[in-house]
Amino acid sequence: FLDARGCHQLQAPLATAPPMPARFTDTLRDAAGEQWNRVITHKFTTELAAGTIDRNVLKRYLIQDHRFLDAFVILLGALISNARCLEDRIPACQFLAVITGKENTYFERSFKKLGCDDVTERNSIPTAACASGFIDLMKSVAKGGNLGEILSVLVVCEWSYLSWGQKVVNTTNRDDFVTYEWVDLHSGEFFEEVVDYLRGMLDKEGVLIDDEGRERCKKFFLKAVQLEEDFFEYAYSG
């Protein structure tokens, strides 16, 4: 380049930008390794989207999934109460309204369509180990966990579902609401925003906590990933 005197000067090399630190949530997902991929590509998700899933498999899954809905609401409530400011609470409140509204209504309509709307009959079905595991994990973290630990469980539940939902939504069969509405509940702009919010919150906690705290978050994250895989496998166990 020419300097102020019009003389040619060698241009100093551009400084190399320091590498961006990995997102804490990416680090946690990477720690799950291939198990994460098994969850988000499980045959349950592809058969659900295709509309070909055996309705007994779907019924078995939905009965157990609905069984820990109360524990999930408790965990989401713990996030709301432990968040650091009002700005961080509001998106969780909005998501809670969907869980207790639109999603809960989906369960009720699906139970009727699948012939299992009798509450007494459903309650007579034993709680599967994977559902009990989720109930215990969610309630224990809600009661005794810190914000990072609460988020670690929630992020697995929602991010893994968004990940498979995004893969199948564009090819989802639209003949039967019991299959396609479950896909729609776990894809789309609103749900993407929910997952971005949860991941962002956990990324922020990953910066604020120490190494021991991050290890505890990883422990809960990996436990939740294991339960997600167990849950899909259970659906086919009958």
Short mmCIF file of C-alpha atoms in Angstrom, two decimals:
data_model
loop_
_atom_site.label_atom_id
_atom_site.label_comp_id
_atom_site.label_asym_id
_atom_site.label_seq_id
_atom_site.Cartn_x
_atom_site.Cartn_y
_atom_site.Cartn_z
CA PHE A 1 0.00 0.00 0.00
CA LEU A 2 1.03 3.66 -0.34
CA ASP A 3 1.95 5.55 2.78
CA ALA A 4 1.26 9.23 3.38
CA ARG A 5 4.28 10.11 1.24
CA GLY A 6 3.08 7.97 -1.64
CA CYS A 7 5.71 5.31 -0.99
CA HIS A 8 4.99 1.61 -1.26
CA GLN A 9 5.09 -0.20 2.07
CA LEU A 10 4.68 -3.85 2.90
CA GLN A 11 1.33 -4.45 4.54
CA ALA A 12 1.55 -6.00 7.98
CA PRO A 13 -0.12 -9.41 8.11
CA LEU A 14 -3.64 -9.36 9.46
CA ALA A 15 -3.84 -10.57 13.01
CA THR A 16 -5.40 -13.99 13.23
CA ALA A 17 -8.60 -13.89 15.22
CA PRO A 18 -8.52 -16.17 18.24
CA PRO A 19 -10.69 -19.27 17.80
CA MET A 20 -14.19 -18.95 19.10
CA PRO A 21 -14.67 -20.95 22.27
CA ALA A 22 -16.92 -23.97 21.85
CA ARG A 23 -20.44 -23.55 23.10
CA PHE A 24 -20.93 -25.41 26.35
CA THR A 25 -23.97 -27.15 24.91
CA ASP A 26 -21.96 -28.33 21.90
CA THR A 27 -19.36 -29.71 24.27
CA LEU A 28 -22.03 -31.60 26.19
CA ARG A 29 -23.57 -33.00 23.01
CA ASP A 30 -20.14 -34.10 21.80
CA ALA A 31 -19.60 -35.89 25.11
CA ALA A 32 -22.67 -38.01 24.33
CA GLY A 33 -20.93 -39.18 21.16
CA GLU A 34 -22.72 -41.63 18.91
CA GLN A 35 -25.54 -42.07 21.41
CA TRP A 36 -26.83 -38.61 20.53
CA ASN A 37 -26.99 -39.58 16.87
CA ARG A 38 -28.79 -42.81 17.71
CA VAL A 39 -31.46 -40.81 19.54
CA ILE A 40 -32.09 -38.25 16.81
CA THR A 41 -32.15 -40.85 14.01
CA HIS A 42 -34.05 -43.58 15.86
CA LYS A 43 -36.52 -45.56 13.79
CA PHE A 44 -39.32 -44.30 16.04
CA THR A 45 -38.85 -40.82 14.57
CA THR A 46 -38.75 -41.90 10.94
CA GLU A 47 -41.68 -44.30 11.26
CA LEU A 48 -43.67 -41.65 13.11
CA ALA A 49 -43.08 -39.11 10.35
CA ALA A 50 -43.90 -41.63 7.64
CA GLY A 51 -47.16 -42.46 9.40
CA THR A 52 -46.22 -46.16 9.31
CA ILE A 53 -45.45 -46.56 13.01
CA ASP A 54 -47.34 -49.43 14.64
CA ARG A 55 -50.11 -47.78 16.64
CA ASN A 56 -49.43 -50.09 19.60
CA VAL A 57 -45.84 -48.82 19.63
CA LEU A 58 -47.09 -45.24 19.54
CA LYS A 59 -49.68 -45.90 22.24
CA ARG A 60 -47.08 -47.51 24.50
CA TYR A 61 -44.81 -44.53 24.00
CA LEU A 62 -47.44 -41.84 24.55
CA ILE A 63 -48.84 -43.42 27.71
CA GLN A 64 -45.40 -43.41 29.32
CA ASP A 65 -44.44 -39.99 27.95
CA HIS A 66 -47.59 -38.46 29.38
CA ARG A 67 -46.81 -40.11 32.70
CA PHE A 68 -43.81 -37.88 33.34
CA LEU A 69 -45.47 -34.70 32.04
CA ASP A 70 -46.11 -33.58 35.62
CA ALA A 71 -42.43 -34.00 36.49
CA PHE A 72 -41.48 -32.04 33.39
CA VAL A 73 -43.77 -29.19 34.43
CA ILE A 74 -42.12 -29.22 37.86
CA LEU A 75 -38.68 -29.05 36.24
CA LEU A 76 -39.71 -26.20 33.95
CA GLY A 77 -41.17 -24.41 36.96
CA ALA A 78 -37.79 -24.82 38.70
CA LEU A 79 -36.13 -23.13 35.75
CA ILE A 80 -38.55 -20.24 36.03
CA SER A 81 -37.91 -19.82 39.74
CA ASN A 82 -34.11 -20.22 39.47
CA ALA A 83 -33.55 -18.02 36.42
CA ARG A 84 -31.41 -14.98 37.10
CA CYS A 85 -33.83 -12.29 35.91
CA LEU A 86 -37.33 -11.65 34.55
CA GLU A 87 -36.03 -11.55 30.99
CA ASP A 88 -34.80 -15.13 31.39
CA ARG A 89 -38.06 -16.30 32.99
CA ILE A 90 -40.52 -15.10 30.35
CA PRO A 91 -39.65 -17.55 27.52
CA ALA A 92 -39.90 -20.48 29.94
CA CYS A 93 -43.32 -19.25 31.07
CA GLN A 94 -44.46 -19.08 27.46
CA PHE A 95 -43.19 -22.60 26.80
CA LEU A 96 -44.89 -23.86 29.94
CA ALA A 97 -48.19 -22.57 28.57
CA VAL A 98 -47.68 -24.68 25.43
CA ILE A 99 -46.81 -27.80 27.41
CA THR A 100 -49.87 -27.53 29.64
CA GLY A 101 -52.10 -26.39 26.79
CA LYS A 102 -51.55 -27.49 23.21
CA GLU A 103 -49.31 -30.46 24.02
CA ASN A 104 -51.48 -31.79 26.82
CA THR A 105 -54.52 -31.49 24.55
CA TYR A 106 -52.66 -33.51 21.91
CA PHE A 107 -52.23 -36.31 24.44
CA GLU A 108 -55.93 -36.32 25.32
CA ARG A 109 -57.03 -36.39 21.68
CA SER A 110 -54.49 -39.06 20.81
CA PHE A 111 -55.52 -41.30 23.70
CA LYS A 112 -59.08 -41.15 22.44
CA LYS A 113 -58.04 -41.91 18.85
CA LEU A 114 -55.84 -44.81 19.99
CA GLY A 115 -58.53 -46.29 22.23
CA CYS A 116 -56.83 -45.66 25.56
CA ASP A 117 -58.71 -42.65 26.89
CA ASP A 118 -59.92 -44.45 30.00
CA VAL A 119 -57.78 -42.94 32.75
CA THR A 120 -58.30 -45.85 35.16
CA GLU A 121 -57.24 -48.32 32.50
CA ARG A 122 -54.14 -46.28 31.60
CA ASN A 123 -53.18 -45.91 35.24
CA SER A 124 -53.26 -49.69 35.64
CA ILE A 125 -50.34 -49.98 33.20
CA PRO A 126 -47.04 -50.14 35.13
CA THR A 127 -44.69 -47.22 34.77
CA ALA A 128 -41.76 -48.23 32.58
CA ALA A 129 -38.23 -48.00 33.99
CA CYS A 130 -37.32 -45.30 31.47
CA ALA A 131 -40.31 -43.19 32.53
CA SER A 132 -39.53 -43.72 36.22
CA GLY A 133 -35.96 -42.71 35.48
CA PHE A 134 -37.09 -39.46 33.91
CA ILE A 135 -39.53 -38.74 36.72
CA ASP A 136 -36.84 -39.29 39.35
CA LEU A 137 -34.26 -37.27 37.44
CA MET A 138 -36.55 -34.32 36.77
CA LYS A 139 -37.93 -34.14 40.29
CA SER A 140 -34.54 -34.53 41.98
CA VAL A 141 -32.88 -31.89 39.81
CA ALA A 142 -35.86 -29.55 40.23
CA LYS A 143 -35.63 -29.92 44.01
CA GLY A 144 -31.89 -29.95 44.60
CA GLY A 145 -30.17 -28.87 41.40
CA ASN A 146 -28.80 -25.50 40.45
CA LEU A 147 -29.70 -23.57 37.32
CA GLY A 148 -27.07 -25.24 35.17
CA GLU A 149 -28.15 -28.73 36.22
CA ILE A 150 -31.83 -27.95 35.61
CA LEU A 151 -30.98 -26.66 32.15
CA SER A 152 -28.80 -29.67 31.36
CA VAL A 153 -31.79 -31.99 31.60
CA LEU A 154 -34.18 -29.63 29.81
CA VAL A 155 -31.76 -29.03 26.95
CA VAL A 156 -31.48 -32.76 26.24
CA CYS A 157 -35.24 -33.20 26.25
CA GLU A 158 -35.92 -30.32 23.87
CA TRP A 159 -32.78 -30.13 21.73
CA SER A 160 -32.78 -33.84 20.91
CA TYR A 161 -36.44 -33.62 19.89
CA LEU A 162 -35.87 -30.53 17.77
CA SER A 163 -32.95 -32.30 16.11
CA TRP A 164 -35.04 -35.24 14.95
CA GLY A 165 -38.06 -33.04 14.29
CA GLN A 166 -36.08 -30.89 11.87
CA LYS A 167 -34.89 -34.00 10.04
CA VAL A 168 -38.37 -35.34 9.33
CA VAL A 169 -40.80 -32.41 9.27
CA ASN A 170 -40.55 -31.72 5.53
CA THR A 171 -41.35 -35.34 4.61
CA THR A 172 -43.97 -35.98 7.29
CA ASN A 173 -47.15 -37.77 6.24
CA ARG A 174 -50.22 -35.61 6.98
CA ASP A 175 -52.93 -38.28 7.06
CA ASP A 176 -53.23 -38.84 10.82
CA PHE A 177 -52.87 -36.18 13.49
CA VAL A 178 -51.53 -38.64 16.07
CA THR A 179 -48.32 -38.89 14.06
CA TYR A 180 -47.86 -35.54 12.35
CA GLU A 181 -48.86 -33.32 15.27
CA TRP A 182 -46.16 -34.86 17.45
CA VAL A 183 -43.66 -33.90 14.75
CA ASP A 184 -45.14 -30.40 14.50
CA LEU A 185 -44.92 -29.89 18.26
CA HIS A 186 -41.18 -30.54 18.03
CA SER A 187 -40.27 -28.48 14.98
CA GLY A 188 -40.96 -25.05 13.53
CA GLU A 189 -40.02 -21.51 14.45
CA PHE A 190 -41.48 -21.38 17.95
CA PHE A 191 -39.83 -24.61 19.08
CA GLU A 192 -36.53 -23.57 17.50
CA GLU A 193 -36.70 -20.38 19.56
CA VAL A 194 -37.38 -22.39 22.72
CA VAL A 195 -34.31 -24.56 22.13
CA ASP A 196 -32.16 -21.54 21.25
CA TYR A 197 -33.28 -19.94 24.50
CA LEU A 198 -32.53 -23.03 26.61
CA ARG A 199 -29.16 -23.61 24.95
CA GLY A 200 -28.24 -19.96 25.35
CA MET A 201 -29.09 -20.08 29.03
CA LEU A 202 -26.98 -23.21 29.56
CA ASP A 203 -24.09 -21.78 27.53
CA LYS A 204 -24.14 -18.76 29.82
CA GLU A 205 -24.12 -20.95 32.92
CA GLY A 206 -21.20 -22.90 31.49
CA VAL A 207 -19.13 -19.71 31.59
CA LEU A 208 -20.21 -18.75 35.10
CA ILE A 209 -19.70 -22.07 36.90
CA ASP A 210 -16.45 -23.85 37.76
CA ASP A 211 -15.04 -27.12 36.41
CA GLU A 212 -16.79 -29.18 39.07
CA GLY A 213 -20.10 -27.56 38.19
CA ARG A 214 -19.58 -28.25 34.50
CA GLU A 215 -18.86 -31.90 35.27
CA ARG A 216 -22.11 -32.16 37.19
CA CYS A 217 -23.96 -30.64 34.26
CA LYS A 218 -22.36 -33.23 31.98
CA LYS A 219 -23.42 -36.03 34.30
CA PHE A 220 -27.06 -34.95 34.18
CA PHE A 221 -26.90 -34.28 30.44
CA LEU A 222 -25.56 -37.75 29.67
CA LYS A 223 -28.07 -39.37 32.01
CA ALA A 224 -30.90 -37.67 30.15
CA VAL A 225 -29.50 -38.76 26.77
CA GLN A 226 -29.42 -42.35 28.00
CA LEU A 227 -33.04 -42.11 29.12
CA GLU A 228 -34.08 -40.68 25.75
CA GLU A 229 -32.60 -43.67 23.97
CA ASP A 230 -34.09 -46.07 26.50
CA PHE A 231 -37.49 -44.47 25.94
CA PHE A 232 -37.52 -45.03 22.19
CA GLU A 233 -36.30 -48.58 22.67
CA TYR A 234 -39.00 -49.27 25.25
CA ALA A 235 -41.72 -48.32 22.78
CA TYR A 236 -40.79 -51.38 20.70
CA SER A 237 -40.44 -53.76 23.62
CA GLY A 238 -44.05 -55.01 23.72
#
